[in-house]
Short mmCIF file of C-alpha atoms in Angstrom, two decimals:
data_model
loop_
_atom_site.label_atom_id
_atom_site.label_comp_id
_atom_site.label_asym_id
_atom_site.label_seq_id
_atom_site.Cartn_x
_atom_site.Cartn_y
_atom_site.Cartn_z
CA UNK A 1 46.38 -7.38 -213.14
CA UNK A 2 45.19 -10.58 -212.31
CA UNK A 3 46.63 -14.20 -212.90
CA UNK A 4 44.65 -16.83 -213.95
CA UNK A 5 46.04 -20.53 -213.41
CA UNK A 6 44.33 -23.36 -216.14
CA UNK A 7 44.65 -27.01 -215.79
CA UNK A 8 42.79 -30.30 -217.04
CA UNK A 9 43.17 -33.82 -215.54
CA UNK A 10 42.29 -36.74 -217.39
CA UNK A 11 41.51 -40.22 -216.29
CA UNK A 12 41.78 -42.46 -219.28
CA UNK A 13 40.22 -45.32 -217.20
CA UNK A 14 37.14 -43.69 -216.88
CA UNK A 15 37.07 -41.55 -220.23
CA UNK A 16 36.76 -38.69 -218.51
CA UNK A 17 38.24 -35.42 -217.32
CA UNK A 18 38.33 -32.50 -214.95
CA UNK A 19 39.26 -28.77 -215.27
CA UNK A 20 40.72 -26.37 -212.39
CA UNK A 21 40.93 -22.36 -212.77
CA UNK A 22 42.64 -20.38 -210.03
CA UNK A 23 42.33 -16.65 -209.95
CA UNK A 24 45.14 -14.64 -207.87
CA UNK A 25 46.16 -11.49 -206.94
CA UNK A 26 48.76 -9.57 -208.37
CA UNK A 27 50.90 -10.67 -205.43
CA UNK A 28 50.18 -14.29 -206.27
CA UNK A 29 49.71 -14.87 -202.66
CA UNK A 30 45.64 -14.36 -202.27
CA UNK A 31 43.43 -16.51 -204.12
CA UNK A 32 40.50 -14.57 -205.55
CA UNK A 33 38.54 -17.03 -206.72
CA UNK A 34 38.84 -20.78 -208.12
CA UNK A 35 36.21 -22.98 -210.54
CA UNK A 36 36.39 -26.74 -211.00
CA UNK A 37 34.28 -28.85 -213.44
CA UNK A 38 34.48 -32.36 -213.88
CA UNK A 39 34.20 -33.37 -217.91
CA UNK A 40 32.45 -36.95 -218.34
CA UNK A 41 33.35 -37.96 -221.66
CA UNK A 42 35.88 -35.83 -222.18
CA UNK A 43 39.17 -38.29 -222.71
CA UNK A 44 41.38 -36.08 -224.84
CA UNK A 45 44.01 -33.84 -222.80
CA UNK A 46 44.02 -31.16 -225.49
CA UNK A 47 40.54 -30.55 -225.29
CA UNK A 48 40.49 -30.44 -221.78
CA UNK A 49 43.23 -27.91 -221.68
CA UNK A 50 41.37 -25.82 -224.24
CA UNK A 51 38.43 -26.20 -222.06
CA UNK A 52 40.19 -25.09 -218.88
CA UNK A 53 41.45 -21.74 -220.95
CA UNK A 54 38.04 -21.20 -222.15
CA UNK A 55 36.71 -21.42 -218.72
CA UNK A 56 39.33 -19.45 -217.69
CA UNK A 57 38.31 -16.40 -219.84
CA UNK A 58 34.67 -16.91 -219.25
CA UNK A 59 35.54 -16.79 -215.21
CA UNK A 60 37.40 -13.57 -216.11
CA UNK A 61 34.83 -11.81 -218.02
CA UNK A 62 32.36 -12.92 -215.37
CA UNK A 63 34.20 -11.56 -212.32
CA UNK A 64 35.19 -8.47 -214.08
CA UNK A 65 38.94 -9.07 -214.35
CA UNK A 66 39.70 -6.47 -217.30
CA UNK A 67 43.25 -7.07 -217.25
CA UNK A 68 44.36 -10.70 -217.33
CA UNK A 69 47.44 -13.03 -217.53
CA UNK A 70 45.90 -16.73 -218.56
CA UNK A 71 48.52 -19.51 -217.85
CA UNK A 72 48.37 -23.03 -219.20
CA UNK A 73 51.01 -25.68 -219.04
CA UNK A 74 49.72 -27.19 -222.80
CA UNK A 75 51.90 -25.44 -224.84
CA UNK A 76 50.21 -26.47 -227.77
CA UNK A 77 47.07 -24.94 -227.08
CA UNK A 78 48.90 -21.59 -226.10
CA UNK A 79 50.80 -21.84 -229.21
CA UNK A 80 47.29 -22.22 -230.86
CA UNK A 81 46.11 -19.01 -229.25
CA UNK A 82 48.80 -16.88 -229.96
CA UNK A 83 48.45 -18.16 -234.07
CA UNK A 84 46.36 -15.78 -236.42
CA UNK A 85 46.13 -18.98 -238.67
CA UNK A 86 42.64 -20.66 -238.65
CA UNK A 87 42.49 -23.35 -236.85
CA UNK A 88 41.19 -26.49 -238.08
CA UNK A 89 41.95 -28.98 -235.10
CA UNK A 90 39.76 -30.89 -233.16
CA UNK A 91 40.40 -27.95 -230.45
CA UNK A 92 40.08 -25.52 -233.33
CA UNK A 93 36.51 -24.29 -232.24
CA UNK A 94 37.03 -24.16 -228.42
CA UNK A 95 40.07 -21.98 -229.82
CA UNK A 96 37.92 -19.40 -231.84
CA UNK A 97 35.27 -19.31 -229.02
CA UNK A 98 38.30 -18.40 -226.66
CA UNK A 99 39.73 -15.61 -228.87
CA UNK A 100 36.16 -14.60 -229.49
CA UNK A 101 35.34 -14.25 -225.77
CA UNK A 102 38.72 -12.10 -225.04
CA UNK A 103 37.38 -9.27 -226.82
CA UNK A 104 35.35 -8.11 -224.05
CA UNK A 105 38.16 -7.75 -221.65
CA UNK A 106 40.61 -4.91 -221.88
CA UNK A 107 44.03 -6.82 -222.03
CA UNK A 108 44.78 -10.89 -222.10
CA UNK A 109 47.97 -12.36 -222.21
CA UNK A 110 48.18 -16.02 -222.88
CA UNK A 111 51.35 -17.45 -221.27
CA UNK A 112 53.06 -20.91 -221.19
CA UNK A 113 54.48 -22.43 -218.00
CA UNK A 114 56.03 -25.79 -216.88
CA UNK A 115 53.35 -27.92 -214.80
CA UNK A 116 55.40 -26.96 -211.41
CA UNK A 117 54.20 -23.21 -211.77
CA UNK A 118 50.57 -24.26 -212.55
CA UNK A 119 50.22 -26.69 -209.31
CA UNK A 120 47.38 -24.92 -207.55
CA UNK A 121 45.10 -25.68 -210.44
CA UNK A 122 46.71 -28.85 -211.04
CA UNK A 123 45.57 -29.92 -207.78
CA UNK A 124 42.13 -28.50 -208.28
CA UNK A 125 41.90 -30.39 -211.56
CA UNK A 126 42.48 -33.78 -210.09
CA UNK A 127 40.62 -33.22 -207.04
CA UNK A 128 37.68 -32.59 -209.41
CA UNK A 129 37.72 -35.80 -211.02
CA UNK A 130 35.90 -37.57 -208.47
CA UNK A 131 33.31 -34.61 -208.28
CA UNK A 132 30.11 -34.96 -209.97
CA UNK A 133 29.28 -31.19 -210.17
CA UNK A 134 31.24 -27.77 -211.17
CA UNK A 135 31.87 -25.59 -207.73
CA UNK A 136 32.90 -21.94 -207.53
CA UNK A 137 34.58 -20.67 -204.66
CA UNK A 138 35.71 -17.07 -203.46
CA UNK A 139 38.60 -18.41 -201.90
CA UNK A 140 40.81 -20.90 -201.91
CA UNK A 141 39.18 -24.06 -201.56
CA UNK A 142 40.42 -26.95 -198.74
CA UNK A 143 42.09 -29.23 -201.42
CA UNK A 144 44.41 -26.33 -202.48
CA UNK A 145 44.66 -24.32 -199.14
CA UNK A 146 47.95 -26.59 -198.08
CA UNK A 147 49.59 -26.38 -201.39
CA UNK A 148 49.00 -22.61 -201.20
CA UNK A 149 50.83 -22.52 -197.84
CA UNK A 150 53.61 -24.83 -198.62
CA UNK A 151 54.47 -22.73 -201.43
CA UNK A 152 55.19 -19.67 -200.03
CA UNK A 153 56.53 -21.45 -196.63
CA UNK A 154 59.49 -22.95 -199.02
#
């Protein structure tokens, strides 16, 4: 089972946001992959968080991660994913797309965590606010490497 952490950062000044997704192995010490993407024009934090979770599911499928736990610090989006009711909110179509995409995976669990437990994805998303293009890494990118090291020194 792999752990995927997703987060979004929003800049109201610029009217844009960015997302970060980090894939870690079962020890949670090794970053297997990371993804970041700026989202120009997306200023809703809930929409950005839903888009980050959707990207996490896409990455799991792309990287053939069949058993995953996907965590987010956005409680409202995680609750929407757990709900069987049809979501008619602004993020409803994203939620529906996530649920459909999960059908390609063997086991998916969505988990809400406090932002302090989601720090790698948070740092990655924030660092992407100034980026012009998406980035995919097969190891820990420089912007989260120090944070990752500090997490295990404490």
